[in-house]
């Protein structure tokens, strides 16, 4: 993803510099210059690597040619077709079928140049792990483990802001405090320091700057106000719990301070109220101790394009005096504060579950269910559905009420997912990668940055009848996200994962491995017979097939590859149609050259 340094805000410049391990101190001009230099060096390194690979290949080609000499053209062609016939490839179509069973190659060729440079794509190196400063665990702060990946927590852990570059400006970002409470009368304050400029958003975007503040349970999602026992008051003058919205209080925004209060000393009831700039707004929520069942309520914030700061009581003076009888959560005795789930101490304690399966087979359903059944692991689900859930408006997913171009929004979601996967590899957490991942090389590439994690594949392989039924159900409920020809191509190149250097374990859900392999052969054959659509096969390099332009297939591209979609057709034993097409063209070229030789017009004479 190319960066326009001039358009980046100070916090975005610091984020890019931090990702590269560079100094983040200084004025904006200094940060811009530092980042420009880093980007130039990266571009030079990439160019140098490509040149080295091409030089190495060319040298290898030349050495082989010197040893063997240049064979007459007719002999080369004769040997070619003799080899094909001896292997049972009587026609080009037979040749194409065989090519789909070989390992993929990344092919580069300059336009008009008949000589192709062929080399395997590079596998990314594991990224450096983010350094986390050790802070007194008895202090109440924002919890860097209990927040969204795109919410940036400050070094002192009392303030934070969301990523706002490109598609991230559509996303909510949430964070919870390290400690919660089950008794007493407790409060904290939150100030909106800045409404971060997001001029790249369309003018039709509703409420581009919003903060929702309140309380939630330790195992609630970061989407405050959209689950039971998740209580939020938003800057639009609405309160919400379990996605039920109602008018409350006043609107609030930049520079406003919201006080959040919880009262456990009102009999069996638990009341939650708010203040705005010291003025009481009244009680917003009521629940019961019986319903809470001893579970603690934690301070929680959900922001969209706003930088916020907390006062848990660590400040010498509060923004506004608290209501009588209430104590800042920071000032409670340690025995009265409940610590939230702590993150893994090392990467070896973290796991990443890679979902593998065709679109609509049930991957997301399994991922969500598994995360709920294992709340102590606090799985971060990385996938298009999870991104769209963070783009909700008033608790509703965008496709139900979005007025803009859906394909553009999907493209933005794709870019966000790419970036989140990069960030995830540097954080000690547990993840579920909710994409199709049916191509072997894509699995290898995606797992490589997570070296040191417990890397496991979860294969969702229903019976053919169940798969057809689920596909129809998803189409009826959500519309067709993945075109039929894309699913056929995936079927043609689908390979089952096996334990290897980048996968320690493979688990089959529903249909087990033996039966899955039999059904997979049927899918491979079905897809190969259908073939890709001719108009999209190879020439449309800037189309949505590579995830770079607008189109209707961005979501599919995103689900299978965070580098792009169809360009990574590959597998542990399948390469797809591109290799077949290129070899078919090579054979055609050889036949043309043979004609030239016969007519005594060969360019090699």
Coordinates of C-alpha atoms in Angstrom, one line a residue:
X1 CA 0.0 0.0 0.0
X2 CA 1.7 3.3 -1.2
X3 CA 1.8 6.2 1.3
X4 CA 1.4 9.9 0.5
X5 CA 3.5 11.3 3.4
X6 CA 2.2 14.8 2.9
X7 CA -1.4 13.7 3.7
X8 CA -0.6 11.8 6.9
X9 CA -1.4 13.4 10.3
X10 CA 1.1 13.5 13.1
X11 CA -0.2 10.4 14.8
X12 CA -0.2 8.5 11.5
X13 CA 3.4 9.6 10.8
X14 CA 4.4 8.3 14.3
X15 CA 2.5 5.0 13.7
X16 CA 4.4 4.4 10.4
X17 CA 7.7 5.3 12.0
X18 CA 7.1 3.0 14.9
X19 CA 6.2 0.1 12.6
X20 CA 9.7 0.6 11.1
X21 CA 11.4 0.8 14.5
X22 CA 12.3 4.5 13.9
X23 CA 12.4 7.5 16.2
X24 CA 8.9 9.1 16.7
X25 CA 10.1 12.3 18.4
X26 CA 10.2 15.7 16.7
X27 CA 8.1 18.2 14.8
X28 CA 5.8 17.1 11.9
X29 CA 8.4 18.2 9.3
X30 CA 11.0 16.0 11.0
X31 CA 8.7 13.1 11.1
X32 CA 7.8 13.5 7.4
X33 CA 11.4 13.7 6.3
X34 CA 12.3 10.6 8.4
X35 CA 9.5 8.6 6.9
X36 CA 10.3 9.7 3.3
X37 CA 13.8 8.5 3.7
X38 CA 12.6 5.2 5.1
X39 CA 10.2 4.7 2.2
X40 CA 12.9 5.5 -0.3
X41 CA 15.3 3.0 1.2
X42 CA 12.6 0.3 1.2
X43 CA 11.9 1.0 -2.5
X44 CA 15.6 0.8 -3.3
X45 CA 15.9 -2.5 -1.4
X46 CA 13.0 -4.0 -3.2
X47 CA 14.4 -3.0 -6.6
X48 CA 17.8 -4.3 -5.6
X49 CA 16.3 -7.7 -4.6
X50 CA 14.4 -8.0 -7.8
X51 CA 17.5 -7.1 -9.8
X52 CA 19.6 -9.6 -7.9
X53 CA 17.1 -12.4 -8.6
X54 CA 16.9 -11.6 -12.3
X55 CA 20.7 -11.4 -12.6
X56 CA 21.1 -14.7 -10.8
X57 CA 18.6 -16.3 -13.1
X58 CA 20.1 -14.8 -16.2
X59 CA 23.6 -16.0 -15.1
X60 CA 22.3 -19.4 -14.5
X61 CA 20.6 -19.4 -17.9
X62 CA 23.8 -18.3 -19.6
X63 CA 26.0 -20.9 -17.9
X64 CA 23.6 -23.6 -18.9
X65 CA 23.6 -22.4 -22.5
X66 CA 27.5 -22.2 -22.6
X67 CA 27.7 -25.8 -21.4
X68 CA 25.2 -27.3 -23.7
X69 CA 25.5 -24.9 -26.7
X70 CA 22.6 -23.6 -28.7
X71 CA 20.6 -26.4 -30.2
X72 CA 19.1 -26.0 -33.6
X73 CA 15.5 -24.7 -33.4
X74 CA 14.0 -27.7 -35.1
X75 CA 15.7 -30.1 -32.7
X76 CA 14.5 -28.1 -29.7
X77 CA 10.9 -28.2 -31.0
X78 CA 11.2 -31.9 -31.8
X79 CA 12.4 -32.6 -28.3
X80 CA 9.6 -30.5 -26.8
X81 CA 6.9 -32.4 -28.5
X82 CA 8.6 -35.8 -28.0
X83 CA 8.7 -35.1 -24.3
X84 CA 5.0 -34.1 -24.3
X85 CA 4.0 -37.2 -26.2
X86 CA 6.1 -39.5 -24.0
X87 CA 4.3 -38.1 -21.0
X88 CA 0.9 -38.6 -22.5
X89 CA 0.2 -35.0 -23.4
X90 CA -1.1 -35.4 -26.9
X91 CA -2.8 -32.0 -27.1
X92 CA -2.5 -28.5 -25.5
X93 CA -5.6 -29.3 -23.4
X94 CA -3.9 -32.3 -22.0
X95 CA -0.9 -30.1 -21.3
X96 CA -3.1 -27.6 -19.5
X97 CA -4.7 -30.2 -17.2
X98 CA -1.2 -31.4 -16.1
X99 CA 0.0 -27.9 -15.4
X100 CA -2.8 -27.4 -12.9
X101 CA -1.2 -30.2 -10.9
X102 CA 2.2 -28.5 -10.6
X103 CA 3.6 -26.1 -8.1
X104 CA 3.0 -22.4 -9.0
X105 CA 5.6 -20.0 -10.2
X106 CA 5.6 -16.2 -10.2
X107 CA 6.2 -15.2 -13.8
X108 CA 7.5 -11.8 -14.9
X109 CA 8.1 -10.6 -18.4
X110 CA 8.6 -7.3 -20.0
X111 CA 6.0 -6.4 -22.6
X112 CA 7.0 -7.6 -26.1
X113 CA 9.9 -9.6 -24.7
X114 CA 9.7 -13.3 -25.7
X115 CA 12.1 -14.3 -23.0
X116 CA 10.4 -14.8 -19.6
X117 CA 12.1 -14.4 -16.2
X118 CA 10.7 -17.1 -13.9
X119 CA 11.2 -17.2 -10.1
X120 CA 9.3 -18.2 -7.0
X121 CA 7.7 -15.5 -5.0
X122 CA 9.5 -14.4 -1.8
X123 CA 8.0 -15.4 1.6
X124 CA 7.8 -12.5 4.0
X125 CA 10.1 -12.5 7.1
X126 CA 8.6 -12.5 10.6
X127 CA 8.1 -8.9 11.8
X128 CA 9.7 -7.6 14.9
X129 CA 7.5 -7.8 18.0
X130 CA 6.1 -4.6 19.4
X131 CA 7.8 -3.7 22.6
X132 CA 5.5 -3.2 25.6
X133 CA 6.7 -1.3 28.5
X134 CA 6.2 -2.8 31.9
X135 CA 3.8 -0.8 34.1
X136 CA 2.8 -1.5 37.6
X137 CA 0.0 -4.1 37.3
X138 CA -1.8 -2.6 40.3
X139 CA -2.5 0.7 38.4
X140 CA -5.8 1.2 36.5
X141 CA -4.9 2.0 32.9
X142 CA -6.1 1.3 29.4
X143 CA -5.4 -2.3 28.7
X144 CA -3.3 -2.7 25.5
X145 CA -4.3 -6.4 25.4
X146 CA -8.0 -5.7 25.8
X147 CA -8.5 -3.3 22.9
X148 CA -8.8 -3.4 19.1
X149 CA -5.6 -3.8 17.1
X150 CA -6.2 -0.4 15.4
X151 CA -6.6 1.5 18.7
X152 CA -3.2 3.0 19.6
X153 CA -2.5 3.2 23.4
X154 CA -0.1 5.9 24.6
X155 CA 3.1 5.0 26.5
X156 CA 1.6 6.0 29.8
X157 CA -1.6 4.0 28.9
X158 CA -4.0 6.8 29.9
X159 CA -4.8 8.1 26.4
X160 CA -5.2 6.6 22.9
X161 CA -6.5 7.2 19.4
X162 CA -7.7 5.0 16.5
X163 CA -6.0 4.6 13.1
X164 CA -7.8 6.9 10.7
X165 CA -5.8 6.4 7.5
X166 CA -7.9 5.4 4.4
X167 CA -10.6 2.8 5.3
X168 CA -9.9 2.9 9.0
X169 CA -11.8 6.1 9.2
X170 CA -15.0 4.1 8.8
X171 CA -14.2 1.8 11.7
X172 CA -15.0 2.0 15.4
X173 CA -12.1 1.2 17.7
X174 CA -12.7 0.1 21.3
X175 CA -10.6 -0.3 24.5
X176 CA -11.2 -1.4 28.0
X177 CA -9.5 -0.6 31.3
X178 CA -7.2 -3.1 33.1
X179 CA -9.5 -3.3 36.2
X180 CA -13.2 -3.5 36.9
X181 CA -15.4 -3.3 40.0
X182 CA -18.2 -5.3 41.7
X183 CA -19.0 -3.0 44.6
X184 CA -19.2 0.5 46.0
X185 CA -19.7 3.8 44.2
X186 CA -17.1 4.2 41.5
X187 CA -16.3 6.8 38.8
X188 CA -13.8 7.9 36.1
X189 CA -13.6 10.7 33.5
X190 CA -12.9 10.7 29.8
X191 CA -12.0 13.8 27.8
X192 CA -12.1 14.0 24.0
X193 CA -8.8 15.7 23.1
X194 CA -9.3 15.9 19.4
X195 CA -11.6 15.1 16.5
X196 CA -9.0 13.8 14.1
X197 CA -9.5 15.3 10.6
X198 CA -10.8 12.7 8.1
X199 CA -11.2 14.7 4.9
X200 CA -10.9 11.6 2.8
X201 CA -14.3 10.4 4.0
X202 CA -17.3 11.2 1.7
X203 CA -19.5 14.0 2.8
X204 CA -22.4 11.5 3.1
X205 CA -20.7 9.6 5.9
X206 CA -22.9 9.9 9.0
X207 CA -21.3 11.1 12.2
X208 CA -17.6 10.8 11.3
X209 CA -16.5 11.8 14.8
X210 CA -18.2 9.9 17.7
X211 CA -17.3 8.6 21.1
X212 CA -19.3 6.0 23.1
X213 CA -18.3 5.7 26.7
X214 CA -19.4 3.4 29.6
X215 CA -19.0 0.0 31.2
X216 CA -18.9 -3.6 30.0
X217 CA -17.9 -7.1 31.2
X218 CA -14.4 -8.5 30.8
X219 CA -15.4 -10.9 28.1
X220 CA -17.6 -8.5 26.1
X221 CA -16.6 -7.5 22.6
X222 CA -15.0 -4.1 22.1
X223 CA -18.2 -2.9 20.4
X224 CA -19.5 -1.1 23.4
X225 CA -23.3 -1.0 23.7
X226 CA -23.9 -3.8 21.2
X227 CA -24.1 -6.8 23.5
X228 CA -25.9 -7.6 26.8
X229 CA -24.2 -6.0 29.8
X230 CA -22.3 -3.6 27.5
X231 CA -23.6 -0.1 28.4
X232 CA -22.6 2.9 26.3
X233 CA -23.5 6.6 26.0
X234 CA -22.6 8.2 22.7
X235 CA -21.8 11.7 21.4
X236 CA -24.9 11.7 19.2
X237 CA -27.1 11.9 22.4
X238 CA -28.0 8.2 22.4
X239 CA -27.5 5.4 24.9
X240 CA -27.3 1.8 24.0
X241 CA -27.2 -1.7 25.4
X242 CA -27.5 -5.0 23.4
X243 CA -27.9 -2.9 20.2
X244 CA -31.0 -1.1 21.6
X245 CA -30.6 2.6 21.1
X246 CA -32.6 5.4 22.9
X247 CA -32.3 9.1 23.4
X248 CA -30.3 10.2 26.5
X249 CA -28.5 13.3 27.7
X250 CA -26.9 15.7 25.3
X251 CA -24.6 15.5 22.3
X252 CA -20.9 15.9 23.1
X253 CA -17.7 16.2 21.1
X254 CA -14.2 17.7 21.1
X255 CA -12.9 19.1 24.4
X256 CA -15.9 17.8 26.4
X257 CA -15.4 15.7 29.5
X258 CA -17.8 12.9 30.3
X259 CA -18.0 11.5 33.9
X260 CA -19.0 7.8 34.2
X261 CA -20.6 6.6 37.4
X262 CA -21.6 3.1 38.7
X263 CA -23.5 2.6 41.9
X264 CA -23.6 -0.9 43.5
X265 CA -25.1 0.4 46.8
X266 CA -28.7 0.8 45.8
X267 CA -30.1 -2.5 47.0
X268 CA -30.1 -5.3 44.4
X269 CA -30.0 -2.7 41.6
X270 CA -26.9 -1.4 39.9
X271 CA -27.2 2.0 38.4
X272 CA -25.0 3.8 35.8
X273 CA -25.2 7.5 35.2
X274 CA -23.2 10.3 33.5
X275 CA -22.1 13.9 33.7
X276 CA -21.1 16.3 30.9
X277 CA -18.5 18.9 31.9
X278 CA -19.5 18.4 35.6
X279 CA -23.3 18.7 34.9
X280 CA -25.4 15.7 35.9
X281 CA -27.3 13.9 33.1
X282 CA -29.0 11.4 35.3
X283 CA -29.2 7.6 35.3
X284 CA -28.9 6.0 31.9
X285 CA -28.9 2.2 32.8
X286 CA -30.1 -0.1 35.5
X287 CA -29.4 -3.8 35.9
X288 CA -29.3 -6.2 38.9
X289 CA -26.6 -7.8 40.9
X290 CA -28.3 -11.2 40.3
X291 CA -28.0 -10.6 36.5
X292 CA -24.4 -9.6 36.8
X293 CA -23.8 -12.8 38.9
X294 CA -20.7 -11.3 40.5
X295 CA -19.1 -10.3 37.2
X296 CA -17.2 -7.0 37.3
X297 CA -18.0 -3.9 35.2
X298 CA -15.0 -2.4 33.4
X299 CA -14.5 1.2 32.1
X300 CA -14.9 1.0 28.3
X301 CA -14.6 3.4 25.4
X302 CA -15.5 3.1 21.7
X303 CA -14.3 5.8 19.4
X304 CA -14.5 6.8 15.7
X305 CA -11.8 9.2 14.6
X306 CA -11.3 10.8 18.0
X307 CA -8.4 10.9 20.4
X308 CA -9.4 10.5 24.0
X309 CA -7.8 10.7 27.5
X310 CA -8.8 9.1 30.7
X311 CA -8.7 10.2 34.3
X312 CA -9.1 7.1 36.5
X313 CA -8.0 9.1 39.5
X314 CA -4.3 9.2 38.7
X315 CA -4.4 13.0 38.0
X316 CA -3.6 15.3 40.9
X317 CA -6.8 17.2 40.1
X318 CA -9.8 15.9 38.3
X319 CA -11.3 17.7 35.3
X320 CA -14.4 18.2 37.4
X321 CA -15.2 17.3 41.0
X322 CA -16.8 13.9 41.3
X323 CA -20.4 13.4 42.6
X324 CA -20.6 13.1 46.4
X325 CA -20.0 9.6 47.7
X326 CA -18.1 8.4 44.6
X327 CA -14.5 7.3 44.4
X328 CA -12.2 7.2 41.4
X329 CA -11.5 3.6 40.4
X330 CA -7.7 4.3 40.7
X331 CA -8.1 5.2 44.4
X332 CA -9.8 2.0 45.4
X333 CA -8.0 -0.6 47.5
X334 CA -6.4 -3.3 45.4
X335 CA -8.7 -5.9 46.9
X336 CA -11.7 -3.9 45.5
X337 CA -10.4 -3.9 41.9
X338 CA -10.8 -6.9 39.7
X339 CA -8.0 -7.5 37.2
X340 CA -9.1 -8.3 33.6
X341 CA -7.6 -11.1 31.6
X342 CA -3.9 -10.7 31.1
X343 CA -2.2 -11.3 27.8
X344 CA 0.2 -14.1 27.0
X345 CA 3.7 -13.7 28.3
X346 CA 5.4 -14.9 25.0
X347 CA 4.5 -15.8 21.4
X348 CA 4.8 -19.4 22.2
X349 CA 1.7 -19.1 24.4
X350 CA -0.3 -17.5 21.5
X351 CA -2.1 -19.3 18.8
X352 CA -3.4 -18.5 15.4
X353 CA -6.2 -20.6 13.9
X354 CA -6.3 -20.4 10.1
X355 CA -9.7 -21.2 8.7
X356 CA -9.7 -23.2 5.4
X357 CA -12.7 -23.7 3.3
X358 CA -14.8 -22.5 0.4
X359 CA -17.0 -19.3 0.6
X360 CA -20.2 -19.9 2.7
X361 CA -19.1 -23.3 4.0
X362 CA -19.4 -22.2 7.6
X363 CA -16.0 -20.7 8.5
X364 CA -17.3 -17.5 10.1
X365 CA -20.0 -19.4 12.0
X366 CA -17.4 -21.7 13.5
X367 CA -15.0 -18.9 14.3
X368 CA -17.5 -16.8 16.2
X369 CA -18.8 -19.9 18.1
X370 CA -15.3 -21.0 19.0
X371 CA -14.4 -17.5 20.2
X372 CA -17.5 -17.4 22.4
X373 CA -16.8 -20.9 23.8
X374 CA -13.3 -19.9 24.8
X375 CA -13.6 -16.3 26.2
X376 CA -10.5 -16.7 28.3
X377 CA -8.4 -16.7 25.1
X378 CA -9.9 -13.5 23.8
X379 CA -9.6 -14.4 20.1
X380 CA -9.2 -11.6 17.6
X381 CA -11.1 -12.6 14.5
X382 CA -9.4 -11.3 11.3
X383 CA -11.7 -11.3 8.4
X384 CA -14.1 -9.3 6.2
X385 CA -17.1 -10.0 8.4
X386 CA -15.3 -8.8 11.5
X387 CA -14.2 -5.6 9.6
X388 CA -17.8 -4.9 8.5
X389 CA -19.0 -5.4 12.1
X390 CA -16.8 -2.5 13.1
X391 CA -18.3 -0.3 10.4
X392 CA -21.8 -0.4 11.9
X393 CA -24.0 2.7 12.0
X394 CA -26.4 2.7 15.0
X395 CA -25.7 -1.0 15.5
X396 CA -26.7 -1.9 11.9
X397 CA -24.3 -3.4 9.3
X398 CA -23.6 -1.1 6.4
X399 CA -25.2 -3.2 3.6
X400 CA -28.6 -2.6 5.2
X401 CA -28.4 1.2 5.3
X402 CA -25.3 2.3 3.4
X403 CA -25.9 5.0 0.8
X404 CA -22.5 5.0 -0.8
X405 CA -20.8 2.6 -3.3
X406 CA -20.7 -0.8 -1.8
X407 CA -17.7 -2.0 -3.9
X408 CA -15.7 1.0 -2.7
X409 CA -16.5 0.2 0.9
X410 CA -15.4 -3.4 0.4
X411 CA -12.2 -2.2 -1.1
X412 CA -11.6 -0.1 1.9
X413 CA -12.3 -3.1 4.2
X414 CA -9.8 -5.1 2.3
X415 CA -7.1 -2.6 2.9
X416 CA -7.9 -2.4 6.6
X417 CA -7.7 -6.2 6.9
X418 CA -4.3 -6.2 5.2
X419 CA -3.0 -3.7 7.7
X420 CA -4.5 -5.5 10.7
X421 CA -2.9 -8.8 9.8
X422 CA 0.5 -6.9 9.7
X423 CA -0.2 -5.4 13.1
X424 CA -1.4 -8.8 14.5
X425 CA 1.9 -10.5 13.8
X426 CA 3.6 -8.1 16.1
X427 CA 1.2 -8.5 19.0
X428 CA 1.0 -11.3 21.6
X429 CA -2.6 -12.3 21.2
X430 CA -4.7 -15.2 19.9
X431 CA -6.2 -14.9 16.4
X432 CA -8.6 -16.6 14.1
X433 CA -7.8 -15.9 10.4
X434 CA -11.3 -16.0 8.8
X435 CA -10.6 -16.2 5.1
X436 CA -10.9 -19.0 2.5
X437 CA -7.2 -19.9 2.5
X438 CA -7.7 -22.7 0.0
X439 CA -4.4 -22.1 -1.9
X440 CA -1.3 -23.7 -0.4
X441 CA 1.1 -20.8 -1.2
X442 CA -1.3 -18.3 0.4
X443 CA -1.4 -20.4 3.6
X444 CA 2.4 -20.5 3.7
X445 CA 2.8 -16.8 3.1
X446 CA 0.2 -15.8 5.7
X447 CA 1.6 -18.1 8.4
X448 CA 5.2 -17.1 7.9
X449 CA 4.9 -13.8 9.8
X450 CA 3.4 -15.6 12.8
X451 CA 6.5 -17.7 13.4
X452 CA 6.7 -18.5 17.1
X453 CA 3.0 -18.8 17.5
X454 CA 1.1 -22.1 17.7
X455 CA -0.1 -22.2 14.1
X456 CA -3.1 -24.4 13.4
X457 CA -5.4 -25.0 10.4
X458 CA -9.1 -25.5 10.9
X459 CA -10.6 -27.1 7.8
X460 CA -14.4 -26.6 7.3
X461 CA -15.5 -29.2 4.8
X462 CA -19.2 -29.9 4.8
X463 CA -20.9 -32.5 2.6
X464 CA -21.7 -31.3 -0.9
X465 CA -25.5 -31.1 0.0
X466 CA -24.8 -29.0 3.1
X467 CA -22.4 -26.7 1.2
X468 CA -25.0 -26.0 -1.5
X469 CA -27.7 -25.4 1.1
X470 CA -25.4 -22.9 3.1
X471 CA -24.5 -21.1 -0.1
X472 CA -28.1 -20.6 -1.0
X473 CA -28.9 -19.4 2.5
X474 CA -26.1 -16.9 2.5
X475 CA -27.1 -15.6 -0.9
X476 CA -30.7 -15.2 0.2
X477 CA -29.7 -13.4 3.4
X478 CA -26.7 -11.3 2.4
X479 CA -26.6 -11.3 -1.4
X480 CA -24.0 -12.9 -3.6
X481 CA -20.5 -11.8 -2.4
X482 CA -18.5 -14.3 -4.5
X483 CA -19.2 -14.8 -8.2
X484 CA -19.7 -18.4 -9.4
X485 CA -16.6 -18.4 -11.6
X486 CA -14.5 -17.4 -8.6
X487 CA -15.8 -20.3 -6.5
X488 CA -15.2 -22.6 -9.5
X489 CA -11.6 -21.4 -9.7
X490 CA -11.1 -22.0 -6.0
X491 CA -12.5 -25.5 -6.4
X492 CA -10.1 -26.2 -9.2
X493 CA -7.1 -25.2 -7.0
X494 CA -8.3 -26.1 -3.6
X495 CA -5.7 -28.2 -1.7
X496 CA -6.0 -29.6 1.8
X497 CA -3.4 -28.4 4.4
X498 CA -1.1 -30.9 6.1
X499 CA 1.2 -30.5 9.1
X500 CA 4.4 -28.9 8.0
X501 CA 7.0 -26.3 9.0
X502 CA 4.4 -23.5 9.1
X503 CA 1.5 -25.5 10.4
X504 CA 1.8 -27.6 13.6
X505 CA -1.7 -29.0 13.5
X506 CA -4.6 -29.6 11.1
X507 CA -8.1 -30.2 12.4
X508 CA -11.0 -31.2 10.2
X509 CA -14.5 -30.1 11.2
X510 CA -17.6 -32.0 9.9
X511 CA -16.3 -34.2 7.0
X512 CA -13.0 -35.8 8.0
X513 CA -9.8 -36.0 6.0
X514 CA -10.4 -39.3 4.0
X515 CA -13.9 -38.3 2.9
X516 CA -12.8 -34.7 2.3
X517 CA -10.1 -35.8 -0.1
X518 CA -12.6 -37.8 -2.1
X519 CA -14.9 -34.8 -2.3
X520 CA -12.0 -32.5 -3.1
X521 CA -11.2 -34.5 -6.2
X522 CA -14.7 -33.9 -7.5
X523 CA -14.4 -30.2 -6.7
X524 CA -11.0 -30.0 -8.5
X525 CA -12.4 -31.7 -11.6
X526 CA -15.5 -29.6 -11.6
X527 CA -13.5 -26.4 -11.4
X528 CA -10.9 -27.4 -14.0
X529 CA -13.6 -28.3 -16.5
X530 CA -15.3 -25.0 -16.0
X531 CA -12.2 -22.9 -16.4
X532 CA -11.9 -19.1 -15.7
X533 CA -14.0 -16.5 -17.6
X534 CA -12.0 -15.6 -20.7
X535 CA -12.4 -11.9 -20.3
X536 CA -10.9 -12.0 -16.8
X537 CA -8.3 -14.6 -17.4
X538 CA -5.0 -12.7 -17.5
X539 CA -5.1 -9.3 -19.1
X540 CA -7.1 -7.3 -16.5
X541 CA -4.2 -6.7 -14.2
X542 CA -5.7 -3.5 -12.7
X543 CA -9.1 -5.1 -12.1
X544 CA -10.7 -6.3 -8.9
X545 CA -9.1 -9.7 -9.5
X546 CA -6.0 -8.3 -8.0
X547 CA -7.8 -6.3 -5.4
X548 CA -6.4 -3.0 -6.7
X549 CA -9.4 -1.4 -8.4
X550 CA -13.1 -1.1 -8.1
X551 CA -15.2 -4.1 -8.9
X552 CA -17.5 -6.7 -7.5
X553 CA -15.1 -9.2 -6.2
X554 CA -13.1 -7.3 -3.6
X555 CA -14.6 -9.3 -0.7
X556 CA -13.5 -12.6 -2.3
X557 CA -10.0 -11.3 -2.9
X558 CA -9.8 -10.2 0.7
X559 CA -11.0 -13.5 2.0
X560 CA -8.3 -15.5 0.4
X561 CA -5.3 -13.2 0.3
X562 CA -4.2 -10.1 2.1
X563 CA -1.9 -9.4 -0.9
X564 CA -4.6 -9.7 -3.5
X565 CA -6.9 -12.3 -4.8
X566 CA -6.4 -14.4 -7.9
X567 CA -2.7 -13.6 -8.4
X568 CA -1.9 -16.1 -5.6
X569 CA -3.5 -19.1 -7.2
X570 CA -1.5 -21.9 -5.8
X571 CA -1.5 -24.9 -3.6
X572 CA 0.5 -27.7 -2.1
X573 CA -0.3 -29.5 -5.3
X574 CA -2.1 -27.1 -7.6
X575 CA -1.2 -23.9 -9.5
X576 CA -4.2 -22.9 -11.5
X577 CA -4.8 -21.5 -14.9
X578 CA -2.2 -18.9 -15.4
X579 CA 0.7 -21.4 -15.7
X580 CA -1.3 -23.4 -18.2
X581 CA -2.1 -20.3 -20.2
X582 CA 1.5 -19.2 -20.4
X583 CA 2.8 -22.6 -21.4
X584 CA 0.1 -22.8 -24.0
X585 CA 1.3 -19.5 -25.4
X586 CA 4.9 -20.8 -25.3
X587 CA 3.9 -23.8 -27.4
X588 CA 2.2 -21.5 -29.9
X589 CA 5.4 -19.4 -30.1
X590 CA 7.5 -22.5 -30.7
X591 CA 5.2 -23.5 -33.6
X592 CA 5.5 -20.0 -35.1
X593 CA 9.3 -20.2 -34.9
X594 CA 9.2 -23.7 -36.4
X595 CA 7.4 -22.3 -39.4
X596 CA 10.0 -19.6 -39.7
X597 CA 12.8 -22.2 -39.6
X598 CA 11.1 -24.2 -42.3
X599 CA 10.7 -21.1 -44.5
X600 CA 14.4 -20.2 -43.8
X601 CA 13.4 -17.0 -42.0
X602 CA 14.3 -18.0 -38.4
X603 CA 15.4 -15.0 -36.3
X604 CA 18.1 -17.2 -34.8
X605 CA 20.0 -17.7 -38.0

